[in-house]
CSV table of C-alpha atoms and ligand atoms in Angstrom, one decimal:
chain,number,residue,atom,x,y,z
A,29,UNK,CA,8.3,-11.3,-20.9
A,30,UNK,CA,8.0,-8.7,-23.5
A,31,UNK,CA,8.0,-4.9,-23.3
A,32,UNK,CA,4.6,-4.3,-24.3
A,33,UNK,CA,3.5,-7.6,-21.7
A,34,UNK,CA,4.5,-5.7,-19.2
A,35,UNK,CA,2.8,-2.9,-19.9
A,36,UNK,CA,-0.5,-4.9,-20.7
A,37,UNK,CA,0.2,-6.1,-16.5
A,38,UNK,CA,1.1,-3.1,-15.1
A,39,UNK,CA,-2.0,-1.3,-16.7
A,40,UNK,CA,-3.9,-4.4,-15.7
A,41,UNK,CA,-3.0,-4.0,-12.1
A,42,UNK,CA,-3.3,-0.5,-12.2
A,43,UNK,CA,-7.3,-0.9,-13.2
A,44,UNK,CA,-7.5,-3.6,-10.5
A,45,UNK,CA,-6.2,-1.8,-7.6
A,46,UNK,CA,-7.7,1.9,-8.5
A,47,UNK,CA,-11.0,0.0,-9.3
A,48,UNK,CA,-10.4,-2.4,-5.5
A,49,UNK,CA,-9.4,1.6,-3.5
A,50,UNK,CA,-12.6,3.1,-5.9
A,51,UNK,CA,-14.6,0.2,-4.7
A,52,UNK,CA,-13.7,0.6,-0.9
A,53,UNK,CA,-14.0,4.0,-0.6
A,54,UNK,CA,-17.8,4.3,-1.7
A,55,UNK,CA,-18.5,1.2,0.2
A,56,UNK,CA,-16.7,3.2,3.5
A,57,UNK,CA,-18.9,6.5,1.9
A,58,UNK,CA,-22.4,4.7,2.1
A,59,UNK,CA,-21.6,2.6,5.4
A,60,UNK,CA,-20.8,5.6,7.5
A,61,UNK,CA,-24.0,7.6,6.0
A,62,UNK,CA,-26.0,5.0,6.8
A,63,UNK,CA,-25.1,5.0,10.1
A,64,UNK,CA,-25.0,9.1,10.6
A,65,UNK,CA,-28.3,9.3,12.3
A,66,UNK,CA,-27.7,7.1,15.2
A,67,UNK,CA,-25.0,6.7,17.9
A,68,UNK,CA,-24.2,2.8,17.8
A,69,UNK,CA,-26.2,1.5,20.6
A,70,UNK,CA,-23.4,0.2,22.3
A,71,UNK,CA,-21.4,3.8,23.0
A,72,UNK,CA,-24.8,5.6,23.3
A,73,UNK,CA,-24.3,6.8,27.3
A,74,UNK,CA,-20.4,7.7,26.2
A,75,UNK,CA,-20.5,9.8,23.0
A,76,UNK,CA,-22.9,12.6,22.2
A,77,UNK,CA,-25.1,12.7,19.0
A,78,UNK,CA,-22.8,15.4,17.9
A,79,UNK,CA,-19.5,13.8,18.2
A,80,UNK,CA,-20.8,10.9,16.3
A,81,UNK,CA,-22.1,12.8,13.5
A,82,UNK,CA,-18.7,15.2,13.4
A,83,UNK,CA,-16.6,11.6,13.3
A,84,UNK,CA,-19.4,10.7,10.4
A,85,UNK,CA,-18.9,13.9,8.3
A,86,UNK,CA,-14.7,14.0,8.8
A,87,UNK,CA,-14.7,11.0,7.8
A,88,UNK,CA,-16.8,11.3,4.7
A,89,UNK,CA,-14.7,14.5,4.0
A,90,UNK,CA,-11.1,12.9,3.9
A,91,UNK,CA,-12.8,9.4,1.9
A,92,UNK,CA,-14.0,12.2,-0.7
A,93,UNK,CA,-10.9,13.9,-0.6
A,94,UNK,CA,-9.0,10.2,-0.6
A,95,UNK,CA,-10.4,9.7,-3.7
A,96,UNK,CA,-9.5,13.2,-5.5
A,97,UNK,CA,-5.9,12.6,-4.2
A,98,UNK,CA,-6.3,8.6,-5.9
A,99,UNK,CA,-7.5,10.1,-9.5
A,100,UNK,CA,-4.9,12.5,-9.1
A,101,UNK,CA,-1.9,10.1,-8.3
A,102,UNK,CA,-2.8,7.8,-11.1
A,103,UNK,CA,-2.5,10.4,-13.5
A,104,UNK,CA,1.0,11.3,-11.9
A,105,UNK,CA,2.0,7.8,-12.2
A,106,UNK,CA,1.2,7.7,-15.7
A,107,UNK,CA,2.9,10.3,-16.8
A,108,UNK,CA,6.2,9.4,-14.8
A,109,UNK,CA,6.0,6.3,-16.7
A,110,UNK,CA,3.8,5.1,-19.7
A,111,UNK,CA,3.5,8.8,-20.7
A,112,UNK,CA,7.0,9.2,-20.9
A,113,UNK,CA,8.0,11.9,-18.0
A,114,UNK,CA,10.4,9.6,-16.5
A,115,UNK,CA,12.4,9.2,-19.8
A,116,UNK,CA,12.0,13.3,-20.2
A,117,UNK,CA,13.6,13.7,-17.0
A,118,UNK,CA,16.4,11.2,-18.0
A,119,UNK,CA,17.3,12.5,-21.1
A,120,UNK,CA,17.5,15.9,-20.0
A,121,UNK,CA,19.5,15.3,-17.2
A,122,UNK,CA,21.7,12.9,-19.0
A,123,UNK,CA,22.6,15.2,-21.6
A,124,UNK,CA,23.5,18.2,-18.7
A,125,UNK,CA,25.2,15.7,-16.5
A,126,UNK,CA,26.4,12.9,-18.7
A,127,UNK,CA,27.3,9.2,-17.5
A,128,UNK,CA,27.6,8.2,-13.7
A,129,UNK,CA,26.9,8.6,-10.6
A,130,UNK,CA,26.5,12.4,-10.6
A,131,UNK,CA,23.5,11.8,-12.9
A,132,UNK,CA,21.9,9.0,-11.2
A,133,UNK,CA,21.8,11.1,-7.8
A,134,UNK,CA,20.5,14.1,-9.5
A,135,UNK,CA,18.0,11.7,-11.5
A,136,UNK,CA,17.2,11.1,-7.9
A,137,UNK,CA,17.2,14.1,-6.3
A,138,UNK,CA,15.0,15.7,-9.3
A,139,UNK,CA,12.2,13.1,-9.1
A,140,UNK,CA,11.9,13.5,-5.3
A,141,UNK,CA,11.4,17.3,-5.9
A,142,UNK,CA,8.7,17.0,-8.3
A,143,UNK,CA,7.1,14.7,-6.1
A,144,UNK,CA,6.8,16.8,-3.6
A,145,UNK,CA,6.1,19.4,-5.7
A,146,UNK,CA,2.7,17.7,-6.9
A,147,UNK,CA,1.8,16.6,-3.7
A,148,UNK,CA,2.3,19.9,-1.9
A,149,UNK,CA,-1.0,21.5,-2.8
A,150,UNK,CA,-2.9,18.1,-1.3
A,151,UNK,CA,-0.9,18.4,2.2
A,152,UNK,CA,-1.9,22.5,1.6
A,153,UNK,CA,-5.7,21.7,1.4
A,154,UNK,CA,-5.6,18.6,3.7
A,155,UNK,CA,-3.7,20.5,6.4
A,156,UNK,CA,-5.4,24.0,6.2
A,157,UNK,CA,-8.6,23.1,4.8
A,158,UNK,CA,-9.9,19.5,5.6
A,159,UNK,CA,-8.2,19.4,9.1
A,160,UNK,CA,-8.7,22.9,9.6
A,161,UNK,CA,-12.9,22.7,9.4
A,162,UNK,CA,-13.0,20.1,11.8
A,163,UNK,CA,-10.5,21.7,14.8
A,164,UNK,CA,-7.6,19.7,14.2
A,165,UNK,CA,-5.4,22.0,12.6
A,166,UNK,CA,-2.9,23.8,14.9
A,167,UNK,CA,-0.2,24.8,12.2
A,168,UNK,CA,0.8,28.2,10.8
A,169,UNK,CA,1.7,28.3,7.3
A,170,UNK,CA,4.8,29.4,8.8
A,171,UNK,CA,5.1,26.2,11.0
A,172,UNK,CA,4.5,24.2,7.6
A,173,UNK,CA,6.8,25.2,5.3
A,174,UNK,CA,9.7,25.5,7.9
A,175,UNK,CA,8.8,21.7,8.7
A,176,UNK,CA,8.9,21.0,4.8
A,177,UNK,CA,12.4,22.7,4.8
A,178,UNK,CA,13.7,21.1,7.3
A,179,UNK,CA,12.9,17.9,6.6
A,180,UNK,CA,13.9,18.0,2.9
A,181,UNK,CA,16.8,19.2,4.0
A,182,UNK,CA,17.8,16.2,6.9
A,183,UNK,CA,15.6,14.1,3.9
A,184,UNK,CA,18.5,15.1,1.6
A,185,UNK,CA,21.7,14.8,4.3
A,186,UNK,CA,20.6,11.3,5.7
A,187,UNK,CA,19.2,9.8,1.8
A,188,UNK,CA,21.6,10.7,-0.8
A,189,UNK,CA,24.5,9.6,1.0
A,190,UNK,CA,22.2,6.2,1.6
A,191,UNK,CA,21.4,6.5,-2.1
A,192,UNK,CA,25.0,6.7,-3.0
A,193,UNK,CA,26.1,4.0,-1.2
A,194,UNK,CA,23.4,1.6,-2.8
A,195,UNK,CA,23.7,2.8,-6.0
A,196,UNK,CA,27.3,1.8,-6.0
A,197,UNK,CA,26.6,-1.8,-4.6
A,198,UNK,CA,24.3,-1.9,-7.5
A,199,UNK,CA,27.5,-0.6,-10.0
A,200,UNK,CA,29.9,-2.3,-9.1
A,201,UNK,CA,29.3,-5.1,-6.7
A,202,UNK,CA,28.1,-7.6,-8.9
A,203,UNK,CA,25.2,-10.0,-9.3
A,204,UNK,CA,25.0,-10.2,-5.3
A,205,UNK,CA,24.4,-6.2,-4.4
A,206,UNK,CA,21.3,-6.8,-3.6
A,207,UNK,CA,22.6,-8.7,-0.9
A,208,UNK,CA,24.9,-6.1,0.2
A,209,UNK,CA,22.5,-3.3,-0.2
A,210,UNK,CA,20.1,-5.1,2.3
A,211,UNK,CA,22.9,-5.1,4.9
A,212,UNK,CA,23.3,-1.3,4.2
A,213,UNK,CA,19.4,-0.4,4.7
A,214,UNK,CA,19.3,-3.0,7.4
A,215,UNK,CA,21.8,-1.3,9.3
A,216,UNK,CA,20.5,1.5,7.9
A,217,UNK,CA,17.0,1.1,9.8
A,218,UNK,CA,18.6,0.2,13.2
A,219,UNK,CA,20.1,3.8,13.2
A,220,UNK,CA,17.5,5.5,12.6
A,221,UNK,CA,15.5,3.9,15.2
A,222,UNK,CA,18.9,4.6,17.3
A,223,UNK,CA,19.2,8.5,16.4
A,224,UNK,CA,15.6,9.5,15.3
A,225,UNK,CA,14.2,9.7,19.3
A,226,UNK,CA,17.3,12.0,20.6
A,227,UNK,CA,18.9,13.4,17.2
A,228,UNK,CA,15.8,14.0,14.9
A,229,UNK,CA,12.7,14.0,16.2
A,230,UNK,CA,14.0,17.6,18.8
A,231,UNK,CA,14.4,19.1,15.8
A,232,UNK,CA,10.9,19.0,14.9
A,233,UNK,CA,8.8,19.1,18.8
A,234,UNK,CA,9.8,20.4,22.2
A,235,UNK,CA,10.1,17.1,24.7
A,236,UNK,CA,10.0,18.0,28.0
A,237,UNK,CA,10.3,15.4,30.8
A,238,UNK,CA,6.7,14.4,32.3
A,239,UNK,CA,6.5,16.7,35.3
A,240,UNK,CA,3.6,15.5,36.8
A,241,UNK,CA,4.6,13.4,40.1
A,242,UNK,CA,1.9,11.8,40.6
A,243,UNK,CA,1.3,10.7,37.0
A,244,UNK,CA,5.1,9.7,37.0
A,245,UNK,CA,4.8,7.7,40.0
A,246,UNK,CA,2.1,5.7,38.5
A,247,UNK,CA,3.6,5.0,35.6
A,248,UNK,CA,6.7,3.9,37.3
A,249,UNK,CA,5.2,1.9,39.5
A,250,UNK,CA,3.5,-0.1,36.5
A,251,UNK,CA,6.5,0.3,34.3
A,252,UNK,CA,8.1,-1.8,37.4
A,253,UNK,CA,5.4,-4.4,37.5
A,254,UNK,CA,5.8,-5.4,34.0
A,255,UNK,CA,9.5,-5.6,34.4
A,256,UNK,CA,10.3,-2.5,31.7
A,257,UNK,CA,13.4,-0.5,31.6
A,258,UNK,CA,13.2,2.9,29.7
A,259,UNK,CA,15.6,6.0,29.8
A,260,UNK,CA,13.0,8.4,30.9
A,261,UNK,CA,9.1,9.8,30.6
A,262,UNK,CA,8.6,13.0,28.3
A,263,UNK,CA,5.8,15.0,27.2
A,264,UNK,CA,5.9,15.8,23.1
A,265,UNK,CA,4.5,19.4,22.5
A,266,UNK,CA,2.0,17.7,19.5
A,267,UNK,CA,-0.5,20.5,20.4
A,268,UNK,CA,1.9,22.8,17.9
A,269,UNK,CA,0.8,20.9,15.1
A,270,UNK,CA,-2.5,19.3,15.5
A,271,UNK,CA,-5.6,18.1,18.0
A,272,UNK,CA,-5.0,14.5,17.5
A,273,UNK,CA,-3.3,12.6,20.5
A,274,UNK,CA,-1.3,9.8,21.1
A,275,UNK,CA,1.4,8.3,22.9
A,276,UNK,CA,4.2,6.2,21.7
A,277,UNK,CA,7.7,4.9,22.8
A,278,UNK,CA,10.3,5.0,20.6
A,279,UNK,CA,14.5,3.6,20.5
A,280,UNK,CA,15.5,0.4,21.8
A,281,UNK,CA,17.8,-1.0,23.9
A,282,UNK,CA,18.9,1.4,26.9
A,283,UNK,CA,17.5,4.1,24.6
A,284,UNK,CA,13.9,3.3,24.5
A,285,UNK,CA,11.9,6.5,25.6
A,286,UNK,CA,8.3,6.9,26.3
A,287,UNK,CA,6.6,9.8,24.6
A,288,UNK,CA,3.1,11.5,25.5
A,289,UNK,CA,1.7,14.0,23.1
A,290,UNK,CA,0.3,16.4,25.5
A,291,UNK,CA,-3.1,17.0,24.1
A,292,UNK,CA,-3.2,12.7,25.5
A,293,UNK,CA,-1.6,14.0,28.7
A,294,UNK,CA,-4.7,16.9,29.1
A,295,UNK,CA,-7.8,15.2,28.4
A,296,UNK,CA,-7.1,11.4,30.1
A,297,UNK,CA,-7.7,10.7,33.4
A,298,UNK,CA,-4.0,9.4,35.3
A,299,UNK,CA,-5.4,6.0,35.8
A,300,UNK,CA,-6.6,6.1,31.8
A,301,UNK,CA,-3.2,7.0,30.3
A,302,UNK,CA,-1.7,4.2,32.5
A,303,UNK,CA,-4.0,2.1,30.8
A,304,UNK,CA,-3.0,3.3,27.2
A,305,UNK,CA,0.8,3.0,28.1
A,306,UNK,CA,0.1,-0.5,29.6
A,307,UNK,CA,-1.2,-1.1,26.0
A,308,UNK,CA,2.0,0.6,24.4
A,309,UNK,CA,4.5,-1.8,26.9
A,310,UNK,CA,2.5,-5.1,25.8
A,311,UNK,CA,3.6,-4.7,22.3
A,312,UNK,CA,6.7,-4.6,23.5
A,313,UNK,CA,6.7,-6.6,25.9
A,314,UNK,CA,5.0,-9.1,23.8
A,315,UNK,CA,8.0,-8.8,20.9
A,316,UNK,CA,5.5,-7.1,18.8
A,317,UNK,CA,8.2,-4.9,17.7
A,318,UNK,CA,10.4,-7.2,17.5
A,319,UNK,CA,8.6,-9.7,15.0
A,320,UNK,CA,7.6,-6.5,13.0
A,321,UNK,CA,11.2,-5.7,12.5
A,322,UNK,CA,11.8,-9.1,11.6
A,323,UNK,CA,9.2,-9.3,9.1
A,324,UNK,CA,10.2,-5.6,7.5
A,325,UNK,CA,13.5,-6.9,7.2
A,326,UNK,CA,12.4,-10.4,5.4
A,327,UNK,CA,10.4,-8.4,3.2
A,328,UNK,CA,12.9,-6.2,2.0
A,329,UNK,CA,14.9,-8.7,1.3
A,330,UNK,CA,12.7,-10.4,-0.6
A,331,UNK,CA,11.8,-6.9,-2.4
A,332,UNK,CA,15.8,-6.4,-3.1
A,333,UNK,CA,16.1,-9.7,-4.7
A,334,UNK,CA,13.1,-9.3,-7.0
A,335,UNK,CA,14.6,-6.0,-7.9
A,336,UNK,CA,18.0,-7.6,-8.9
A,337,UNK,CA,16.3,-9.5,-10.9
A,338,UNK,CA,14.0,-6.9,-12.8
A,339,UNK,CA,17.0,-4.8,-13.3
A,340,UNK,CA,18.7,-6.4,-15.8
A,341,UNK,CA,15.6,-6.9,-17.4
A,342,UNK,CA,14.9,-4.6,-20.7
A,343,UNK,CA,11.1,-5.1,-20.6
A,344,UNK,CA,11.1,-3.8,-16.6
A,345,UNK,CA,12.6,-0.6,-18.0
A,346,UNK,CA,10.7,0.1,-21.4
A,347,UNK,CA,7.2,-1.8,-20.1
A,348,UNK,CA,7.4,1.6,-18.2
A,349,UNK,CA,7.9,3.9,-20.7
A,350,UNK,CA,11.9,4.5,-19.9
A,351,UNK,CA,14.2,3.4,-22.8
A,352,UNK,CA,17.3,2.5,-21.0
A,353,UNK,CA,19.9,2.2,-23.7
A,354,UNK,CA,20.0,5.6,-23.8
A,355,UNK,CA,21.7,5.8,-20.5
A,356,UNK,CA,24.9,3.6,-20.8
A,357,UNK,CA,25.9,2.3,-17.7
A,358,UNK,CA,23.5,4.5,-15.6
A,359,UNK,CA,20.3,3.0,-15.2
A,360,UNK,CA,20.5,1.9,-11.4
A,361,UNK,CA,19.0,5.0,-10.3
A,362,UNK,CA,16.0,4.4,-12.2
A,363,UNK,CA,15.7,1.2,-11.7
A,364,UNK,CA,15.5,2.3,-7.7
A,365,UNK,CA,12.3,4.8,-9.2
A,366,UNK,CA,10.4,2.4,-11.2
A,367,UNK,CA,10.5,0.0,-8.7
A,368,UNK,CA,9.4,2.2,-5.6
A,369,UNK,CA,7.1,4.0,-8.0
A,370,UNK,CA,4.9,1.3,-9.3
A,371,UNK,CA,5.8,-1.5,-6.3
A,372,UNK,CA,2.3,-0.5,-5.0
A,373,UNK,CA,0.4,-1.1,-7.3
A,374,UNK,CA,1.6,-5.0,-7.7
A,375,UNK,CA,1.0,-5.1,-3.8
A,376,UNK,CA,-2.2,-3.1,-2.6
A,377,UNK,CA,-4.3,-6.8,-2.9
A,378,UNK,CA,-2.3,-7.9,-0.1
A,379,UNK,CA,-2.9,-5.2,2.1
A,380,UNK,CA,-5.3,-7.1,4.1
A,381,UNK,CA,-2.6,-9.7,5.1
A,382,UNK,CA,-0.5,-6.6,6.9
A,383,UNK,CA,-4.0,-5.5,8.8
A,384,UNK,CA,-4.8,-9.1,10.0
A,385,UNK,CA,-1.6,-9.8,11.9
A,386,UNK,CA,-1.7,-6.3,13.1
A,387,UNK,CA,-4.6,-6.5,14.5
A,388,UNK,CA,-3.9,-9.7,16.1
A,389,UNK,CA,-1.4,-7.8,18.3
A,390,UNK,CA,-4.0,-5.1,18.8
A,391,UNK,CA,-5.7,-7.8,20.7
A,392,UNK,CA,-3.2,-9.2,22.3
A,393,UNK,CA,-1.7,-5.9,23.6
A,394,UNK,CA,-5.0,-5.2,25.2
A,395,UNK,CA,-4.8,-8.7,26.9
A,396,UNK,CA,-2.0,-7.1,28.2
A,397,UNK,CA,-3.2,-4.2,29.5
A,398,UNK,CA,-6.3,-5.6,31.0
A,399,UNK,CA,-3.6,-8.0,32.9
A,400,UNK,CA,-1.7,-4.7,34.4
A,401,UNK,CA,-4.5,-2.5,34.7
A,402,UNK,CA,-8.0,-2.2,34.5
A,403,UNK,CA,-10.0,-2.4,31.3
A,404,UNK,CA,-12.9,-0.6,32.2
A,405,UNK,CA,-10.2,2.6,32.2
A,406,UNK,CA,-9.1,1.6,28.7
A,407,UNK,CA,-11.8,1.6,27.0
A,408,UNK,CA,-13.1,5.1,28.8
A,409,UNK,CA,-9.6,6.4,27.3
A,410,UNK,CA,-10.2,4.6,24.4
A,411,UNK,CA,-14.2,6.4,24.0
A,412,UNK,CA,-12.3,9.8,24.8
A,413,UNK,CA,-9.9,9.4,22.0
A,414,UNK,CA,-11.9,8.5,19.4
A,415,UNK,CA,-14.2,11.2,20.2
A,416,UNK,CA,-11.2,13.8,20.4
A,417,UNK,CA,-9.8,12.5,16.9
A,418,UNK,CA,-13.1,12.0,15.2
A,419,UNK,CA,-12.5,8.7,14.4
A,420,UNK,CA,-16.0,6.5,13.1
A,421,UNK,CA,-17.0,4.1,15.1
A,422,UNK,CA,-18.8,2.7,12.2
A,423,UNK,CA,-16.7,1.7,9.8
A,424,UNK,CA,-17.2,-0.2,6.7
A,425,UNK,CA,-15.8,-3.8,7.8
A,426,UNK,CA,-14.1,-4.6,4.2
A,427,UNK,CA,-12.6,-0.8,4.1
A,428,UNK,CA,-11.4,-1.7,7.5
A,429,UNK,CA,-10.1,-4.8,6.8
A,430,UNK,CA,-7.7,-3.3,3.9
A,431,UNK,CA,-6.7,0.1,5.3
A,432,UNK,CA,-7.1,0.0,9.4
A,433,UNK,CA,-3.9,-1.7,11.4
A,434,UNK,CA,-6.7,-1.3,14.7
A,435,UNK,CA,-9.9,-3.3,14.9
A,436,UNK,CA,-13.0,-1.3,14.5
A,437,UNK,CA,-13.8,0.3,17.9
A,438,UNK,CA,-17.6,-1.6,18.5
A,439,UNK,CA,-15.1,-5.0,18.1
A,440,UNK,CA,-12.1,-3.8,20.2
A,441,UNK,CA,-14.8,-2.8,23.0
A,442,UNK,CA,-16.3,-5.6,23.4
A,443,UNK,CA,-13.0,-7.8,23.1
A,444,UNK,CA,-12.2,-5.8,26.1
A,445,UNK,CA,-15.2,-6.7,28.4
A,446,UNK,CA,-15.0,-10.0,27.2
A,447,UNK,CA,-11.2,-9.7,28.8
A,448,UNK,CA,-12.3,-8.1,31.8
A,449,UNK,CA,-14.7,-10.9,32.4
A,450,UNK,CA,-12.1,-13.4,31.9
A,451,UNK,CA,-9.6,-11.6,34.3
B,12,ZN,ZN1,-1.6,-0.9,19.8
């Protein structure tokens, strides 16, 4: 492979994957206009004619938006790379830093704030604008810069250290750091997932343990059934930032937590959120998260190697636009840029593969609940929240099938009555 090959590919897989997100997003466009005028016949005694045509124009609104943000990022992408902004960055940094490892986490810390720079006016709109005209929006300005600060700032204490680290397996460790460096962000992973629920996340939300007895008691009392042990029930003040509810559990081991948002916690019915959580404990139950974790981790192994490899290959650096003689012995960092940079756009194609088994748990955690509970009360909560979050129940079915990790709704419905027949 050649320099300029690789550019030829990259630009070619560029066109392919803009022109495949291009492609889905009008087909998404002209499938939910089609079906604006009309509740599906099948959710016609749940959802109003209103609701449906609200879900219909919010979601028109963010796939127009979607594909604003798309032009946009390809033109960021090319001028990080092809157009030579990477190399700008390098050189100027280089020169004020000079060789090592000062550089590379500057290099580092510099690209991540122009990042977020350029995307900061599309969160802006998408926050106060987009989410705003439909009701979701709960934020004060206020509220959304002091998030941004904070989490640039716990961004910057938890990565460059992890940044450090792997840059100097990459330095010094030999042909094999890519080895070592997936241990690191292995380990890495597991304590996050360890701190994030009782260190991180309070930083951010108010959780407050679920007062409601007789709520609690019916959780409990299925939580017993299925044979799950968790360290306690709490109630997530989401309300502060936004309409949309949902409930999740988080940590493992004898950490594992269950979380509610409480805009979930007002609007179901008790024997409807058992019926979500019994959903939430089936994928758990069911090693969903398990196997997940088991594939992340076997993918970014597979990722590290391929990036050992590219590293020490000239064309990977000047196909992009980046020349890295200049640099001496300091090209690691970018290497780490280039490859999360333009990783995507080798990989959207696949995206379908991720949504498939996804949604094959989707299925299976319903089983589950349906087993537990009752699924007439899981599909009423399930009705309720896609009304609340304006979320079409017509979808395009190839959009779907590259960008949704949850079956359409008419499919997930009637998978449920099928189950309830069964049961
Ligand atoms: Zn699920």
């Amino acid at each position: 492979m050649n320099s300029y090959t690789f550019s030829v590919l990259f630009i070619v897989f560029l066109g392919i994957t803009v022109s495949l997100q291009f492609w889905l997003s009008s087909r998404q466009l002209r499938h939910v206009s089609q079906h604006r005028a009309a509740v599906p016949a099948e959710f016609s005694e749940k959802i109003g004619l209103d609701a449906h045509q609200k879900a219909a124009d919010y979601t028109i609104a963010k796939t127009k938006f979607g594909l604003l943000a798309l032009f946009f990022s390809v033109l960021v992408l090319l001028a990080f790379t092809l157009f030579g902004g990477l190399q700008l960055l390098a050189v100027t940094l280089y020169k004020w830093l000079g060789d090592g490892m000062v550089y590379q986490l500057g290099l580092i810390a510099a690209f991540a704030l122009i990042s977020g720079a350029v995307d900061l006016p599309f969160d802006l709109y998408r926050q106060f604008v987009l989410e705003e005209k439909f009701g979701f929006n709960k934020m004060t300005l206020k509220l959304f810069f002091s998030d941004m600060i904070k989490g640039s700032l716990i961004g910057a204490a938890i990565g460059l250290p992890l940044v450090w680290v792997v840059i100097t397996l990459m330095d010094k460790s030999g042909d094999l750091w890519w080895l070592y460096a997936w241990l690191v962000w292995s380990g890495f992973q597991l304590l996050m997932m360890l701190i994030f629920p009782t260190w991180i996340a309070p930083m951010f939300n108010k959780f407050t343990p679920l007062a409601d007895d007789s709520l609690r008691a019916r959780i409990e009392s299925l939580m017993s059934r299925v044979g799950f042990a968790s360290s306690g029930l709490f109630v997530m003040d989401g309300s502060k930032r936004s309409a949309h509810g949902n409930a999740y559990f988080s940590g493992f081991g004898k950490t594992k937590r269950i979380v509610f948002f409480d805009t979930l916690i007002a609007r179901l019915a008790p024997q409807e959120v058992e019926a979500v959580l019994a959903h939430e404990l089936g994928h758990f139950k069911l090693k969903h998260i398990v196997k997940r974790m088991v594939v992340m981790f076997a993918v970014s192994l597979g990722f590290l190697a391929l990036l050992g490899y590219l590293k020490q290959q000239v064309w990977f650096f000047t196909g992009l636009g980046v020349d890295p003689i200049l640099f001496a012995s300091s090209n690691n960092a970018m290497a780490l840029i280039l490859f999360m940079l333009t990783l995507p756009v080798f990989t959207f194609v696949l995206s379908p593969l991720t949504s498939i088994s996804s949604r094959k748990h989707e299925f299976e955690a319903d089983a589950f609940a349906v087993k537990h509970t009752n699924a007439n009360d899981l599909v009423s909560a399930l009705v309720k929240l896609y009304e609340d979050n304006a979320s079409t129940l017509t979808p395009d079915p190839v959009h779907s099938a590259f960008y949704d990790s949850h079956p359409p709704a008419s499919i997930r419905i009637a998978h449920l009555h099928q189950q309830a027949k069964l049961a």
